[in-house]
Amino acid sequence: MVVELLIDKLVQGGDGLATHEGMKVFVPYAAPQERVRARIVTQKRDYAVAEIEEILEPSPLRISAPCPYYGACGGCQLQHITYQGQLVLKKLYVNETLQRIGQVFVPVRHVTVEAEPWHYRNKTQYPVGATGDGMAVGFYKRGTHDLLDVPVCLLHPVEFDRLRETMRGIFAAAGETGYDEAKHEGNIRHIVLRQGTRDGGLLAIVVTRTPELDPRAAELISEQPGVTGVAQSVVPARTNRIMGSQTRVLFGSGHIHQSVLDKTFQVSAPSFFQVNVSQAEELCRKILKHIAPKGDELVVDLYSGVGMISLTVAPFVQQVTAIEVDPTAVEDALVNAQAQAIRNVEFVCSDVGRAISRVASTDIVILDPPRKGCPPETLRQIAALRPKRIIYVSCNPATLARDLATLEQLGYTTYEIEPVDMFPQTFHVEVIARLGPLGSADE
Ligand SMILES: C[S@@+](CC[C@H](N)C(=O)[O-])C[C@H]1O[C@@H](n2cnc3c(N)ncnc32)[C@H](O)[C@@H]1O
């Protein structure tokens, strides 16, 4: 069925939302306030999904997407919208999500601007698949695990395109096979590339199904221009997990270095690091602003990774306790603290839920959990410490909204919401929330 729709707004996932005869219709690659003719491709009881056939009246925010794979590749959702428009829409989306899910009615600040909204990613994970006559390397098509061969991506460094293509040739010459997800056959599952800032290195991680990997292939990869290390990670199971639990360094160095503000961080192959360094700097600046340290504060940094936030904050406060579950990230954090001559951070390698019960008291809690957010029990433990401020950093406004609502029930109020544009051209957005005890003089 083909219908005419007026797009009201963008919602989670970046889809446009319209209403047709009382039914919600989600329209990918639409822009707000435009009128489209669209074909209903999925019809459920309480919603439908439609594909645009013709734009009848374009939104003033609409532009032509520069990437030739846009629309087929599932990586980006907002390339058809001006960059300024993306920032406005992300602000509206954060505001609407916090209000609808969390009943958080705090004016959302403007989203930070990324001066270079292209080629900003320092890490790319390419799924590798089997084709009839070889190996496909690229990205999944939207909402599927169907692989699209994408030789050029505008979000990561141009060096990645060249290296990725060279690696495909090296694997093919070595007789290596791409992973067939349906049959659970073939060996090469993912190519993961990570680049450090300035002379911070270029790491190629080959994710395989079996422990075997042609040693000459790995050596040839290590000889490519700019490559400073090659590692292998084995994922034997049928799973969506990209990296395995162990990563083996095959050649060169197993880590890169990222510079954020005046500090340099060692980041090992499997350790988390923000994908956009200039916005990671914005994030750190804003966290410092929200803490407004006087120098005598006790701080707890939960989900602390390689210590980017802990070590940024440490010189301005009395003591930081950092809790992180990934032992490799904690090893990186210890190296980073030593290299920066910072001695007032204690790094605890543990699940946050377990280790936070050992914290006696704190003035400030910073938390930066994964997309799924924070378990309610952990939020209860945070609130029980009665910190003067909670700084919640989130890459998922929906789970942030849910957790802010829980913290509200535990006696905390959200005073400030500040989004950071960590992921231009996509609907993803990083958000900082500052909370304080209900009725505190913190407003
Ligand atoms: C979004 S990252 C934030 C890292 C760090 N704050 C930064 O900005 O670089 C989330 C981190 O939480 C860690 N993590 C996930 N679940 C955890 C848990 N239950 N307990 C402790 N750390 C956890 C992950 O290993 C990852 O390093």
mmCIF file of C-alpha atoms and ligand atoms in Angstrom, residues 272-274 283 301-309 323-326 329 350-353 368-370 372 395 430, ligand 1:
data_model
loop_
_atom_site.group_PDB
_atom_site.id
_atom_site.type_symbol
_atom_site.label_atom_id
_atom_site.label_comp_id
_atom_site.label_asym_id
_atom_site.label_seq_id
_atom_site.Cartn_x
_atom_site.Cartn_y
_atom_site.Cartn_z
ATOM 1 C CA PHE A 272 37.214 0.466 25.475
ATOM 2 C CA PHE A 273 38.016 3.987 24.322
ATOM 3 C CA GLN A 274 35.714 6.714 23.007
ATOM 4 C CA LEU A 283 33.296 15.232 27.375
ATOM 5 C CA ASP A 301 34.512 6.807 38.849
ATOM 6 C CA LEU A 302 32.404 3.770 37.881
ATOM 7 C CA TYR A 303 32.944 1.883 34.582
ATOM 8 C CA SER A 304 36.300 3.619 34.307
ATOM 9 C CA GLY A 305 37.886 1.891 31.263
ATOM 10 C CA VAL A 306 41.546 2.859 30.742
ATOM 11 C CA GLY A 307 41.125 5.760 33.178
ATOM 12 C CA MET A 308 40.353 8.602 30.771
ATOM 13 C CA ILE A 309 37.905 10.312 33.146
ATOM 14 C CA ILE A 323 36.097 0.630 39.206
ATOM 15 C CA GLU A 324 36.302 -1.333 35.949
ATOM 16 C CA VAL A 325 35.625 -5.017 35.203
ATOM 17 C CA ASP A 326 37.943 -5.535 32.200
ATOM 18 C CA ALA A 329 41.602 -1.923 30.608
ATOM 19 C CA SER A 350 35.808 -5.664 39.633
ATOM 20 C CA ASP A 351 32.180 -5.642 38.679
ATOM 21 C CA VAL A 352 30.811 -2.262 39.812
ATOM 22 C CA GLY A 353 27.906 -3.871 41.699
ATOM 23 C CA ASP A 368 29.692 5.861 32.438
ATOM 24 C CA PRO A 369 28.030 2.459 31.953
ATOM 25 C CA PRO A 370 27.550 0.529 28.675
ATOM 26 C CA LYS A 372 22.204 -1.038 28.669
ATOM 27 C CA CYS A 395 25.552 6.761 25.131
ATOM 28 C CA GLU A 430 26.444 10.933 24.191
HETATM 29 C C1 LIG B 1 31.150 3.244 28.050
HETATM 30 S S1 LIG B 1 32.639 2.535 28.629
HETATM 31 C C2 LIG B 1 33.296 3.858 29.599
HETATM 32 C C3 LIG B 1 34.782 3.823 29.834
HETATM 33 C C4 LIG B 1 35.412 5.094 30.358
HETATM 34 N N1 LIG B 1 34.594 5.794 31.315
HETATM 35 C C5 LIG B 1 35.812 6.015 29.230
HETATM 36 O O1 LIG B 1 35.126 7.016 28.988
HETATM 37 O O2 LIG B 1 36.790 5.724 28.545
HETATM 38 C C6 LIG B 1 32.023 1.373 29.780
HETATM 39 C C7 LIG B 1 33.092 0.573 30.512
HETATM 40 O O3 LIG B 1 32.428 -0.218 31.520
HETATM 41 C C8 LIG B 1 33.055 -1.465 31.629
HETATM 42 N N2 LIG B 1 32.049 -2.350 32.255
HETATM 43 C C9 LIG B 1 30.983 -2.933 31.680
HETATM 44 N N3 LIG B 1 30.254 -3.592 32.605
HETATM 45 C C10 LIG B 1 30.871 -3.405 33.792
HETATM 46 C C11 LIG B 1 30.599 -3.825 35.132
HETATM 47 N N4 LIG B 1 29.520 -4.558 35.413
HETATM 48 N N5 LIG B 1 31.428 -3.443 36.119
HETATM 49 C C12 LIG B 1 32.530 -2.695 35.834
HETATM 50 N N6 LIG B 1 32.841 -2.261 34.586
HETATM 51 C C13 LIG B 1 32.029 -2.610 33.572
HETATM 52 C C14 LIG B 1 33.463 -1.806 30.213
HETATM 53 O O4 LIG B 1 34.526 -2.743 30.198
HETATM 54 C C15 LIG B 1 33.895 -0.424 29.675
HETATM 55 O O5 LIG B 1 35.268 -0.197 29.890
#
